[in-house]
Tab-separated table of C-alpha atoms in Angstrom:
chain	number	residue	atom	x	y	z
A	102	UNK	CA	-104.693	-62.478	-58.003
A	103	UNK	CA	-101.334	-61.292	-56.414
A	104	UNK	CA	-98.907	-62.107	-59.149
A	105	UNK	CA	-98.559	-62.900	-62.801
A	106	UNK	CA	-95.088	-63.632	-64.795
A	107	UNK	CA	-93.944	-65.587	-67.542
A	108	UNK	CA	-91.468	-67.763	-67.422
A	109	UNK	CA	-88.727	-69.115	-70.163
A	110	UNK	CA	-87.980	-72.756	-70.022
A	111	UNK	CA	-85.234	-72.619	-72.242
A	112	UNK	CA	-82.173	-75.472	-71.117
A	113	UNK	CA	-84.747	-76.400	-68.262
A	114	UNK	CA	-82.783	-78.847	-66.353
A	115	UNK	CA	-79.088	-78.463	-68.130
A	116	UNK	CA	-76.698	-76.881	-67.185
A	117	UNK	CA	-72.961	-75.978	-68.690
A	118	UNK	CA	-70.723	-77.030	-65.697
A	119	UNK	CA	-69.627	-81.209	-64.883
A	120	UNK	CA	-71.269	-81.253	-61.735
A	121	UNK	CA	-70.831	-85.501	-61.001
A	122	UNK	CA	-67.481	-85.742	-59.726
A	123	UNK	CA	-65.547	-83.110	-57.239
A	124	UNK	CA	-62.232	-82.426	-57.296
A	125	UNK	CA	-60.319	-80.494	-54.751
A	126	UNK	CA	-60.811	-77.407	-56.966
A	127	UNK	CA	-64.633	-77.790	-56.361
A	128	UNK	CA	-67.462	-78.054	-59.297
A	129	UNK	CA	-64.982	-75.589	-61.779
A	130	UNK	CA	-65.201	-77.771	-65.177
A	131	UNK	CA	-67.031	-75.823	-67.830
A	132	UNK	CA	-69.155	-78.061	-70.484
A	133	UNK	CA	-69.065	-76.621	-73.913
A	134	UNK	CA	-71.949	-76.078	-76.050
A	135	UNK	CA	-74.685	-77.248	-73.132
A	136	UNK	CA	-76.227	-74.142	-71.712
A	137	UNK	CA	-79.389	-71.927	-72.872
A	138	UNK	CA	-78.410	-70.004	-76.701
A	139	UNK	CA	-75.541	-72.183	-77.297
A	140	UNK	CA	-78.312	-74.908	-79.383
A	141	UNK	CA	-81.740	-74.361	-81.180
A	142	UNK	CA	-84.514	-75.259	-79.190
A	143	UNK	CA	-86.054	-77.823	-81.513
A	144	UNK	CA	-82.463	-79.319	-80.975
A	145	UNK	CA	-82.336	-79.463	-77.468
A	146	UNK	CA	-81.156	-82.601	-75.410
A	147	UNK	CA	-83.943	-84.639	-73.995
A	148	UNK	CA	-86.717	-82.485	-75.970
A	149	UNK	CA	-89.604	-85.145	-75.617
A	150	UNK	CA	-88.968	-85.013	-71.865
A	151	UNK	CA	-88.889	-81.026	-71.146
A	152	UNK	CA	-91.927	-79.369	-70.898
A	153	UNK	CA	-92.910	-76.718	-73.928
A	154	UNK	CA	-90.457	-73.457	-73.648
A	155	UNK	CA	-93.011	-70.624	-72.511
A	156	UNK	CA	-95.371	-70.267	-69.263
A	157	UNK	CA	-97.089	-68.230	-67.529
A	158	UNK	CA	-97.887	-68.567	-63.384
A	159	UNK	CA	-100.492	-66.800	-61.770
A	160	UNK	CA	-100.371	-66.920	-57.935
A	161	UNK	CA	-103.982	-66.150	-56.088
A	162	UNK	CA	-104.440	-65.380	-52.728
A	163	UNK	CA	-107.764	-66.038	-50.349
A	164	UNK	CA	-108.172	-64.110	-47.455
A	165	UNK	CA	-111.350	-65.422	-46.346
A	166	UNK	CA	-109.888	-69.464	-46.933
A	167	UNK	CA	-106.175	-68.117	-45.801
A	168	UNK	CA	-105.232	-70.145	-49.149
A	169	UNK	CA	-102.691	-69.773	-51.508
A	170	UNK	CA	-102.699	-71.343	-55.286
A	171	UNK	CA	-100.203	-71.158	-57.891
A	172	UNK	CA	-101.752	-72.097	-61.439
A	173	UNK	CA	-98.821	-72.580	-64.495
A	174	UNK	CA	-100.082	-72.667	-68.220
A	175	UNK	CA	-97.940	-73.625	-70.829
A	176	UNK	CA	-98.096	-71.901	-74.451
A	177	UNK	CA	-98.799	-74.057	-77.747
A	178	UNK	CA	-96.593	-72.741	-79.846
A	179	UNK	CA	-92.591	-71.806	-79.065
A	180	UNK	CA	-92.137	-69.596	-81.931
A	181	UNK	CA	-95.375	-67.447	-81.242
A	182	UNK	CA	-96.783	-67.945	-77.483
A	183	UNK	CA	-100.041	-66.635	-77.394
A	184	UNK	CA	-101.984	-67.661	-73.641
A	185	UNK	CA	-105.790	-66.130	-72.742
A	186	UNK	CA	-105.764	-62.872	-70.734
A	187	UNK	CA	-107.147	-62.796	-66.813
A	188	UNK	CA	-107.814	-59.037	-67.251
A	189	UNK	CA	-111.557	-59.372	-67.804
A	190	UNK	CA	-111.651	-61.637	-64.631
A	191	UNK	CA	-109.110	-60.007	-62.303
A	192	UNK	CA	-108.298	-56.018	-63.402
A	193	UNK	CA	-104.927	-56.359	-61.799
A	194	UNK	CA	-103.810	-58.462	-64.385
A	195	UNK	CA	-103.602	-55.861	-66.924
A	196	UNK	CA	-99.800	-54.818	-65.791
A	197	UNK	CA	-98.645	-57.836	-65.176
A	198	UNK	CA	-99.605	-59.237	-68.391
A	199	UNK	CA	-97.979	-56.192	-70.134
A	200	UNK	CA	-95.013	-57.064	-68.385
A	201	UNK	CA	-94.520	-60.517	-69.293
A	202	UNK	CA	-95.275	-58.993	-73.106
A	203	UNK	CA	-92.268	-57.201	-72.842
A	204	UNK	CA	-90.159	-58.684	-71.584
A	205	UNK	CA	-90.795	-62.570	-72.791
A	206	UNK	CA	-92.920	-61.790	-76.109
A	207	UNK	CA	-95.972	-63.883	-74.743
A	208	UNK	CA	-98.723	-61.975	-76.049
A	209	UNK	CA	-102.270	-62.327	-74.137
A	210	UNK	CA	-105.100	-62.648	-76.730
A	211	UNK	CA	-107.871	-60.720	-75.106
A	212	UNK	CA	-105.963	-57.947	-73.918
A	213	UNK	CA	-107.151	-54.535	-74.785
A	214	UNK	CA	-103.806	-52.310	-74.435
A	215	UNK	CA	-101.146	-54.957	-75.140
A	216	UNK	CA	-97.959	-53.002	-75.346
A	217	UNK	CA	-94.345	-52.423	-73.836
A	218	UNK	CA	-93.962	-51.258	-70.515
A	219	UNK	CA	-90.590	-51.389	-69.787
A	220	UNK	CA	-88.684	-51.562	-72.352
A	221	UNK	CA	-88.132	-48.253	-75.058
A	222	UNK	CA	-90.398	-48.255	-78.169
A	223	UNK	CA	-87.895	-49.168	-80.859
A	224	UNK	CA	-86.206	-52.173	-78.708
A	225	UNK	CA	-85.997	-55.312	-80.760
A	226	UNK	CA	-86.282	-58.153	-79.204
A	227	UNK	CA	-87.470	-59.707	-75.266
A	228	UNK	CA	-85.066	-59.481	-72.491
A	229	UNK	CA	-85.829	-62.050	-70.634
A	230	UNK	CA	-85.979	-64.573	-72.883
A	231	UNK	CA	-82.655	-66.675	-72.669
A	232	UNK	CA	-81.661	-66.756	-75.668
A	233	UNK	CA	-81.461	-63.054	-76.021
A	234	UNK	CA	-77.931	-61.750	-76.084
A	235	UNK	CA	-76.622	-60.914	-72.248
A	236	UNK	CA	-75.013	-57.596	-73.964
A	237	UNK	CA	-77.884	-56.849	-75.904
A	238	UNK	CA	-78.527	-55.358	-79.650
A	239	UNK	CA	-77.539	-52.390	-79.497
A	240	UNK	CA	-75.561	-49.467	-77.665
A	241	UNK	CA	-76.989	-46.439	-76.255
A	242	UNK	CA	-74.627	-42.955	-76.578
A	243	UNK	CA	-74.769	-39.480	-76.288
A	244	UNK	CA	-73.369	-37.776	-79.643
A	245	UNK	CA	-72.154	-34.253	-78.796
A	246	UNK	CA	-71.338	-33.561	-82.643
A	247	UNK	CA	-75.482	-34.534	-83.352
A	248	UNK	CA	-76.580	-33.452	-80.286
A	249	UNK	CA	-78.274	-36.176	-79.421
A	250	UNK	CA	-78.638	-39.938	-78.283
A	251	UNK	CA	-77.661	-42.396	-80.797
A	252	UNK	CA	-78.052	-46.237	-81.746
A	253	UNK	CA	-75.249	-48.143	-82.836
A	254	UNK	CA	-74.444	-51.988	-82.857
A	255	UNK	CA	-72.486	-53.087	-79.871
A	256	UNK	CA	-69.258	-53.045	-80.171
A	257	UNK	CA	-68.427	-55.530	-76.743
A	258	UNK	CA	-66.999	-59.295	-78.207
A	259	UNK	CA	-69.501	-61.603	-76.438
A	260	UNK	CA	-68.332	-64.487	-74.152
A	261	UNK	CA	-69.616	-66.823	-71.675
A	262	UNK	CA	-69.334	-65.866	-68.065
A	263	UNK	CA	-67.763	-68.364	-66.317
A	264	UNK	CA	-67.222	-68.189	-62.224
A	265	UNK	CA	-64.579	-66.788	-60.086
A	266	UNK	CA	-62.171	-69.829	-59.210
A	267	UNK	CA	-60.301	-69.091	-55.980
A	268	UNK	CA	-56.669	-71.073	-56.184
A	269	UNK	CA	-54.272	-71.184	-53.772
A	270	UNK	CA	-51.279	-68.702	-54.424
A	271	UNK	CA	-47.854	-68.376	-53.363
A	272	UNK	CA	-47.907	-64.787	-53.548
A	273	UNK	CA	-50.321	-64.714	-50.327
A	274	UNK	CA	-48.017	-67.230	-48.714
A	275	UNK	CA	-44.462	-65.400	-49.657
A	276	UNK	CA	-46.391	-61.912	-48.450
A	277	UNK	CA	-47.542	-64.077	-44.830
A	278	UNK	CA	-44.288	-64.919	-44.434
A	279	UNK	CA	-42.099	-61.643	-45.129
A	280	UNK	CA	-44.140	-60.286	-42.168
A	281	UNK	CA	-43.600	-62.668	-39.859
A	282	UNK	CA	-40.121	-62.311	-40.682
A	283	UNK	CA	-40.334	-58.314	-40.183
A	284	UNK	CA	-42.481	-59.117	-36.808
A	285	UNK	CA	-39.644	-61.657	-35.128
């Protein structure tokens, strides 16, 4: 066993920009409402066709075959993924599985020492998982009056990061121009 990880299939196959038609301005035209924690999972478009919302891959290696094999098992239940542990078969499992613990919530029944690895001991919630918040829960500070580091609930307005769209702009052209003017 080389690898382990978990995987969140949350908005498998959607995606929040209109990507059928071009224009000259490229693929630019934001969707609203389409893209992973903008809907409830049990409310998701196409939900008979997408696959259940957490996995997790293994990838083995043979060195004697020269072989490689990637096996993907889904969890039965969204709201509580629970998959069998590989430690007792492969001992390098045991990180890897804490990993995907911490940072997806799938928890490996089986597993002796199941806990974060990563992540700090009071942290609510899994990072990786899509729906969680890109600016998280909370806000980490130094307090110089207490003396020490404080928790307090993030003050940053969340929005949706949308791309960089590159426009043409007389500015540039003006500026271009004024110097070949300066240059003649």
């Amino acid at each position: 066993m080389i690898d382990l990880a978990g995987v969140d299939y949350l908005g498998y196959g959607q995606d929040e920009w209109d990507t059928d038609e071009v224009s000259s301005s490229g693929f630019s035209r934001g969707v609203e409402g389409q893209g992973p924690g903008r809907f409830r999972w049990e409310d998701r478009p196409e939900a008979a066709s997408q696959p259940r919302r957490f996995a997790v891959v293994v990838h083995l290696l043979s060195l004697q075959h020269n072989r490689r094999l990637r096996l993907r098992t889904f969890a039965a239940d969204d709201q509580f993924p629970v998959v069998p542990s590989l430690k007792d078969v492969w001992g390098a499992a045991d990180w890897f599985e804490r990993e995907a613990f911490d940072l997806f919530g799938i928890v490996f029944e089986g597993h002796p020492d199941l806990r974060r690895i990563l992540t700090d001991y009071g942290f609510v919630g899994h990072p990786f998982r899509k729906d969680f918040p890109l600016i998280g829960n909370v806000e980490v500070r130094y307090d110089p009056e207490q003396g020490r580091v404080v928790y307090q609930p993030v003050t940053i307005e969340p929005r949706v990061g949308v791309p960089r769209v590159v426009r043409d702009d007389s500015r540039y052209l003006q500026a271009a121009n004024e110097q070949e003017g300066k240059a003649s």
